């Protein structure tokens, strides 16, 4: 097993398709949102394959939301382009609250720095139901590599694995290596699991992976944590320094939120937000966050939009300051 992320207290097989028991699944929602959900099912898009961090977060939330609203809630995986394909499909869906998405923050505030403007996803084109959580990246190496500190990486060409072009994994490492004067080449993979596998197999020297995905292998001694990209040391890795402690400006986290198509009625957004707030408060979901080192970021849509917009501005300045071109060899 190569990841710690699990749906705590929830049956994974059950969570693959969550249905409300004994609910009236017929009927329909009123056009103004007053009767939402009106007995109709809700689909949650995930722009990644099953089993990844965002997918498991969506499934951990689907069951309590289904229970609260009394309708079937299913998770539908639509991988591709770091979630951009799912996001663009969401934008074209009917704005009635029955199709929503767990949206990765990196798609909003990092990917636009790596792709042409016409390919970037603009969050102004969506309604935001709620913020969900944040998690930290950790830079890891294989124990046999002998790489234990940032200083160990200096003076030699380094290949580093990323979870994809335009991700926090790529940006965090690119910022670190540029500031440390390390000659490094990015090797993109499609997600955290293949990146972790590449580090374990020696295909790359190091890789930045979300803490929840890497911690089991760290505990087993199969990965060596070098630094985290958190602002302060995560409680789960108290002996691992942050890149900030080592003197590098690398304020990169992953963040997730629930999005809906533009024009979704306020009444529908309020109903969805209230249901997700109840889900956040369940013991099972709190344990899920704790087990997977996820920091709650359960803020409202306006606050989330401001937060992500600030992140985009901050990262644009850092990329310009250190002359980083994401998606190319560093």
Short mmCIF file of C-alpha atoms in Angstrom, two decimals:
data_model
loop_
_atom_site.label_atom_id
_atom_site.label_comp_id
_atom_site.label_asym_id
_atom_site.label_seq_id
_atom_site.Cartn_x
_atom_site.Cartn_y
_atom_site.Cartn_z
CA UNK A 1 0.00 0.00 0.00
CA UNK A 2 1.44 3.35 -1.03
CA UNK A 3 -0.85 5.88 0.60
CA UNK A 4 -2.27 6.63 4.01
CA UNK A 5 -5.30 8.50 2.69
CA UNK A 6 -8.36 6.48 3.60
CA UNK A 7 -12.00 7.23 4.23
CA UNK A 8 -12.02 6.86 8.01
CA UNK A 9 -15.15 5.31 9.44
CA UNK A 10 -16.71 4.96 6.00
CA UNK A 11 -16.89 1.91 3.78
CA UNK A 12 -14.89 2.72 0.65
CA UNK A 13 -16.95 0.37 -1.48
CA UNK A 14 -20.14 1.93 -0.12
CA UNK A 15 -18.79 5.40 -0.79
CA UNK A 16 -18.20 4.65 -4.48
CA UNK A 17 -21.88 5.39 -5.08
CA UNK A 18 -23.79 6.89 -2.18
CA UNK A 19 -27.57 6.57 -2.21
CA UNK A 20 -30.05 7.81 0.34
CA UNK A 21 -32.03 4.96 1.85
CA UNK A 22 -35.77 5.07 1.49
CA UNK A 23 -35.80 8.58 0.01
CA UNK A 24 -38.14 9.77 -2.70
CA UNK A 25 -35.82 9.90 -5.71
CA UNK A 26 -38.48 11.05 -8.10
CA UNK A 27 -39.85 14.55 -8.51
CA UNK A 28 -37.70 17.52 -9.41
CA UNK A 29 -36.33 20.81 -8.16
CA UNK A 30 -38.14 24.06 -8.64
CA UNK A 31 -36.55 26.37 -11.18
CA UNK A 32 -35.89 29.06 -8.55
CA UNK A 33 -34.14 26.65 -6.21
CA UNK A 34 -36.82 26.94 -3.52
CA UNK A 35 -37.50 23.19 -3.51
CA UNK A 36 -33.90 22.02 -3.99
CA UNK A 37 -32.97 19.20 -4.14
CA UNK A 38 -36.55 18.13 -4.89
CA UNK A 39 -35.76 14.41 -4.77
CA UNK A 40 -33.27 14.53 -7.65
CA UNK A 41 -29.74 13.10 -7.26
CA UNK A 42 -26.56 15.17 -6.99
CA UNK A 43 -23.32 14.38 -8.80
CA UNK A 44 -19.93 15.49 -7.44
CA UNK A 45 -17.22 15.73 -10.11
CA UNK A 46 -13.62 14.91 -9.24
CA UNK A 47 -11.00 15.84 -11.81
CA UNK A 48 -8.74 12.89 -10.94
CA UNK A 49 -8.71 9.11 -10.90
CA UNK A 50 -10.34 7.12 -8.08
CA UNK A 51 -8.21 6.67 -4.97
CA UNK A 52 -6.43 10.03 -5.05
CA UNK A 53 -6.65 12.65 -2.33
CA UNK A 54 -9.39 14.76 -3.90
CA UNK A 55 -11.42 11.68 -4.77
CA UNK A 56 -11.31 10.34 -1.22
CA UNK A 57 -12.22 13.74 0.22
CA UNK A 58 -15.24 13.88 -2.08
CA UNK A 59 -16.33 10.39 -1.02
CA UNK A 60 -15.86 11.19 2.65
CA UNK A 61 -18.29 14.11 2.23
CA UNK A 62 -20.80 12.45 -0.12
CA UNK A 63 -22.40 10.13 2.42
CA UNK A 64 -23.24 12.71 5.12
CA UNK A 65 -24.45 15.17 2.46
CA UNK A 66 -26.68 12.43 1.04
CA UNK A 67 -28.01 11.63 4.49
CA UNK A 68 -28.79 15.29 5.17
CA UNK A 69 -30.44 16.14 1.84
CA UNK A 70 -32.23 12.81 1.45
CA UNK A 71 -31.14 12.21 -2.13
CA UNK A 72 -28.52 10.07 -3.83
CA UNK A 73 -25.08 11.72 -4.02
CA UNK A 74 -22.56 10.11 -6.36
CA UNK A 75 -18.91 10.86 -7.09
CA UNK A 76 -17.98 10.87 -10.76
CA UNK A 77 -14.29 10.82 -11.75
CA UNK A 78 -13.31 12.88 -14.78
CA UNK A 79 -9.49 12.92 -14.86
CA UNK A 80 -7.44 15.01 -17.24
CA UNK A 81 -5.35 18.18 -17.36
CA UNK A 82 -5.02 18.36 -13.57
CA UNK A 83 -8.77 18.73 -13.23
CA UNK A 84 -9.30 21.30 -15.98
CA UNK A 85 -11.39 18.92 -18.10
CA UNK A 86 -13.83 18.30 -15.25
CA UNK A 87 -13.95 22.01 -14.41
CA UNK A 88 -14.77 22.97 -17.98
CA UNK A 89 -17.49 20.33 -18.14
CA UNK A 90 -18.94 21.63 -14.87
CA UNK A 91 -19.11 25.14 -16.34
CA UNK A 92 -21.45 23.87 -19.06
CA UNK A 93 -23.84 22.06 -16.74
CA UNK A 94 -27.26 23.35 -15.73
CA UNK A 95 -26.93 25.76 -12.81
CA UNK A 96 -29.39 23.95 -10.55
CA UNK A 97 -27.09 22.50 -7.85
CA UNK A 98 -27.36 18.92 -9.06
CA UNK A 99 -23.84 18.90 -10.53
CA UNK A 100 -21.03 20.24 -8.36
CA UNK A 101 -17.28 19.60 -8.06
CA UNK A 102 -14.56 19.25 -5.46
CA UNK A 103 -12.17 21.73 -7.04
CA UNK A 104 -8.40 21.74 -6.47
CA UNK A 105 -6.96 25.11 -5.56
CA UNK A 106 -3.83 24.50 -7.63
CA UNK A 107 -6.03 24.55 -10.73
CA UNK A 108 -7.06 28.10 -9.82
CA UNK A 109 -3.82 29.63 -8.54
CA UNK A 110 -0.92 27.59 -9.95
CA UNK A 111 -1.97 26.01 -13.26
CA UNK A 112 -2.69 29.46 -14.78
CA UNK A 113 1.04 30.16 -14.39
CA UNK A 114 1.93 27.10 -16.48
CA UNK A 115 -0.55 27.06 -19.37
CA UNK A 116 -1.65 29.52 -22.08
CA UNK A 117 -4.27 32.01 -20.96
CA UNK A 118 -7.01 30.41 -23.07
CA UNK A 119 -6.41 27.07 -21.33
CA UNK A 120 -6.46 28.40 -17.77
CA UNK A 121 -9.53 27.97 -15.57
CA UNK A 122 -10.88 31.25 -14.17
CA UNK A 123 -12.77 30.86 -10.89
CA UNK A 124 -14.84 33.92 -11.79
CA UNK A 125 -16.79 31.54 -14.02
CA UNK A 126 -18.15 29.53 -11.07
CA UNK A 127 -20.11 29.82 -7.86
CA UNK A 128 -18.30 28.66 -4.72
CA UNK A 129 -20.31 26.64 -2.23
CA UNK A 130 -17.68 26.29 0.48
CA UNK A 131 -14.02 25.85 1.21
CA UNK A 132 -13.10 22.34 2.37
CA UNK A 133 -9.51 21.76 3.53
CA UNK A 134 -5.83 22.36 2.96
CA UNK A 135 -2.89 20.01 3.08
CA UNK A 136 0.86 20.32 3.00
CA UNK A 137 3.53 18.99 0.68
CA UNK A 138 6.61 17.16 1.90
CA UNK A 139 9.83 16.76 -0.08
CA UNK A 140 10.94 13.13 0.12
CA UNK A 141 13.78 10.93 -1.10
CA UNK A 142 14.45 7.21 -1.03
CA UNK A 143 16.58 6.11 1.96
CA UNK A 144 19.22 4.57 -0.31
CA UNK A 145 19.78 7.92 -2.03
CA UNK A 146 21.58 9.37 1.00
CA UNK A 147 19.69 12.66 0.46
CA UNK A 148 18.50 13.91 3.85
CA UNK A 149 18.78 17.70 3.73
CA UNK A 150 18.57 20.52 1.21
CA UNK A 151 22.34 20.88 1.51
CA UNK A 152 22.70 17.29 0.26
CA UNK A 153 21.00 18.30 -2.99
CA UNK A 154 23.47 21.04 -3.80
CA UNK A 155 26.34 20.64 -6.24
CA UNK A 156 24.78 17.87 -8.30
CA UNK A 157 22.10 17.64 -11.01
CA UNK A 158 18.78 16.59 -9.48
CA UNK A 159 15.70 15.03 -11.08
CA UNK A 160 12.55 15.80 -9.14
CA UNK A 161 9.16 14.21 -9.50
CA UNK A 162 6.02 16.32 -9.55
CA UNK A 163 2.36 15.36 -9.40
CA UNK A 164 1.78 17.20 -12.67
CA UNK A 165 2.51 20.39 -14.58
CA UNK A 166 1.09 23.45 -12.87
CA UNK A 167 0.63 21.79 -9.47
CA UNK A 168 1.73 22.79 -6.00
CA UNK A 169 4.16 19.88 -6.13
CA UNK A 170 5.93 21.45 -9.10
CA UNK A 171 5.82 25.04 -7.83
CA UNK A 172 7.06 24.26 -4.31
CA UNK A 173 10.10 22.39 -5.60
CA UNK A 174 10.84 24.88 -8.38
CA UNK A 175 10.85 27.72 -5.85
CA UNK A 176 13.08 25.80 -3.45
CA UNK A 177 15.62 24.78 -6.07
CA UNK A 178 15.74 28.24 -7.67
CA UNK A 179 16.41 29.90 -4.31
CA UNK A 180 18.93 27.27 -3.23
CA UNK A 181 20.83 27.39 -6.54
CA UNK A 182 20.21 23.70 -7.22
CA UNK A 183 20.35 22.47 -10.81
CA UNK A 184 17.16 20.46 -11.12
CA UNK A 185 14.98 18.94 -13.82
CA UNK A 186 11.24 18.41 -13.33
CA UNK A 187 9.74 15.03 -14.20
CA UNK A 188 5.92 15.30 -14.16
CA UNK A 189 3.67 12.39 -13.26
CA UNK A 190 -0.10 12.13 -13.11
CA UNK A 191 -0.82 12.40 -9.40
CA UNK A 192 0.78 11.68 -6.05
CA UNK A 193 0.82 7.89 -6.22
CA UNK A 194 2.97 7.57 -9.37
CA UNK A 195 5.26 10.33 -8.06
CA UNK A 196 5.72 8.42 -4.81
CA UNK A 197 6.39 5.21 -6.75
CA UNK A 198 9.01 6.98 -8.87
CA UNK A 199 10.84 8.18 -5.75
CA UNK A 200 10.71 4.71 -4.21
CA UNK A 201 11.99 3.17 -7.44
CA UNK A 202 14.82 5.65 -7.92
CA UNK A 203 13.43 7.06 -11.18
CA UNK A 204 13.78 10.51 -9.62
CA UNK A 205 15.97 11.74 -6.77
CA UNK A 206 13.23 13.52 -4.83
CA UNK A 207 9.57 14.44 -5.13
CA UNK A 208 7.04 16.66 -3.37
CA UNK A 209 3.95 14.72 -2.31
CA UNK A 210 0.99 15.60 -0.13
CA UNK A 211 1.70 14.64 3.45
CA UNK A 212 -1.29 12.31 3.76
CA UNK A 213 -0.09 10.32 0.76
CA UNK A 214 3.52 10.03 1.93
CA UNK A 215 3.28 9.60 5.68
CA UNK A 216 2.74 5.83 5.72
CA UNK A 217 5.91 5.22 3.72
CA UNK A 218 7.78 7.72 5.90
CA UNK A 219 6.68 5.86 9.03
CA UNK A 220 7.78 2.58 7.44
CA UNK A 221 11.24 4.01 6.74
CA UNK A 222 10.81 3.70 2.99
CA UNK A 223 10.89 7.45 2.38
CA UNK A 224 13.10 10.12 3.94
CA UNK A 225 11.38 13.49 4.60
CA UNK A 226 13.73 16.36 3.76
CA UNK A 227 11.52 19.43 4.34
CA UNK A 228 7.85 20.25 4.37
CA UNK A 229 6.46 23.25 2.54
CA UNK A 230 4.17 24.18 5.43
CA UNK A 231 4.45 27.49 7.24
CA UNK A 232 5.08 25.65 10.49
CA UNK A 233 5.99 22.05 11.26
CA UNK A 234 3.01 19.70 10.91
CA UNK A 235 2.28 17.83 14.12
CA UNK A 236 2.70 14.54 12.32
CA UNK A 237 6.31 15.34 11.31
CA UNK A 238 7.62 17.35 14.26
CA UNK A 239 11.25 16.44 13.55
CA UNK A 240 11.18 17.48 9.89
CA UNK A 241 12.08 21.15 9.26
CA UNK A 242 10.04 23.37 6.98
CA UNK A 243 11.62 24.96 3.93
CA UNK A 244 10.80 28.31 5.55
CA UNK A 245 12.97 27.36 8.56
CA UNK A 246 15.78 26.56 6.14
CA UNK A 247 15.51 30.10 4.77
CA UNK A 248 13.45 29.61 1.61
CA UNK A 249 10.26 31.42 0.58
CA UNK A 250 8.05 28.49 -0.46
CA UNK A 251 4.53 29.12 0.88
CA UNK A 252 2.76 26.42 -1.16
CA UNK A 253 -0.20 24.34 0.01
CA UNK A 254 -2.92 22.37 -1.72
CA UNK A 255 -6.46 23.58 -1.10
CA UNK A 256 -9.90 22.28 -2.04
CA UNK A 257 -13.39 23.73 -2.30
CA UNK A 258 -16.82 22.81 -3.62
CA UNK A 259 -17.79 24.65 -6.82
CA UNK A 260 -21.07 24.92 -8.73
CA UNK A 261 -21.89 26.28 -12.20
CA UNK A 262 -22.16 30.05 -12.58
CA UNK A 263 -25.67 31.29 -11.96
CA UNK A 264 -26.69 28.64 -9.45
CA UNK A 265 -29.45 30.26 -7.34
CA UNK A 266 -28.47 31.61 -3.94
CA UNK A 267 -31.11 29.45 -2.26
CA UNK A 268 -29.49 26.35 -3.73
CA UNK A 269 -25.99 27.44 -2.75
CA UNK A 270 -27.19 28.14 0.79
CA UNK A 271 -28.79 24.70 1.05
CA UNK A 272 -25.65 23.00 -0.23
CA UNK A 273 -23.41 25.04 2.08
CA UNK A 274 -25.57 24.14 5.08
CA UNK A 275 -25.40 20.46 4.20
CA UNK A 276 -21.63 20.49 3.80
CA UNK A 277 -21.30 22.34 7.11
CA UNK A 278 -23.20 19.49 8.77
CA UNK A 279 -20.91 16.98 7.06
CA UNK A 280 -17.84 18.85 8.33
CA UNK A 281 -19.20 18.49 11.85
CA UNK A 282 -19.60 14.71 11.81
CA UNK A 283 -17.21 12.62 13.87
CA UNK A 284 -16.38 10.42 10.85
CA UNK A 285 -15.31 13.38 8.72
CA UNK A 286 -13.33 15.00 11.53
CA UNK A 287 -11.46 11.71 11.98
CA UNK A 288 -10.87 11.54 8.22
CA UNK A 289 -9.21 14.97 8.34
CA UNK A 290 -7.14 14.03 11.38
CA UNK A 291 -6.00 10.70 9.92
CA UNK A 292 -4.94 12.33 6.67
CA UNK A 293 -3.30 15.47 8.06
CA UNK A 294 -5.85 17.76 6.42
CA UNK A 295 -6.36 21.24 7.88
CA UNK A 296 -10.01 22.37 7.79
CA UNK A 297 -10.54 25.40 5.57
CA UNK A 298 -14.33 25.45 5.80
CA UNK A 299 -14.80 29.12 4.90
CA UNK A 300 -17.62 30.60 2.83
CA UNK A 301 -17.47 31.23 -0.89
CA UNK A 302 -16.54 34.91 -0.73
CA UNK A 303 -13.67 34.26 1.68
CA UNK A 304 -12.44 31.32 -0.39
CA UNK A 305 -12.50 33.37 -3.60
CA UNK A 306 -10.44 36.11 -1.94
CA UNK A 307 -8.00 33.56 -0.51
CA UNK A 308 -7.39 31.86 -3.84
CA UNK A 309 -7.12 35.17 -5.71
CA UNK A 310 -4.47 36.31 -3.22
CA UNK A 311 -2.61 33.02 -3.76
CA UNK A 312 -2.56 33.55 -7.52
CA UNK A 313 -1.18 37.08 -7.10
CA UNK A 314 1.45 35.86 -4.61
CA UNK A 315 2.62 32.99 -6.80
CA UNK A 316 2.75 35.17 -9.91
CA UNK A 317 5.13 37.50 -8.07
CA UNK A 318 7.32 34.66 -6.81
CA UNK A 319 7.53 33.01 -10.23
CA UNK A 320 8.56 36.34 -11.74
CA UNK A 321 11.02 37.10 -8.95
CA UNK A 322 12.86 33.80 -9.34
CA UNK A 323 12.44 33.59 -13.13
CA UNK A 324 10.64 30.25 -12.98
CA UNK A 325 8.82 28.81 -15.96
CA UNK A 326 6.52 26.04 -14.83
CA UNK A 327 6.28 23.04 -17.12
CA UNK A 328 9.84 23.40 -18.39
CA UNK A 329 13.14 22.06 -17.15
CA UNK A 330 14.46 24.21 -14.34
#
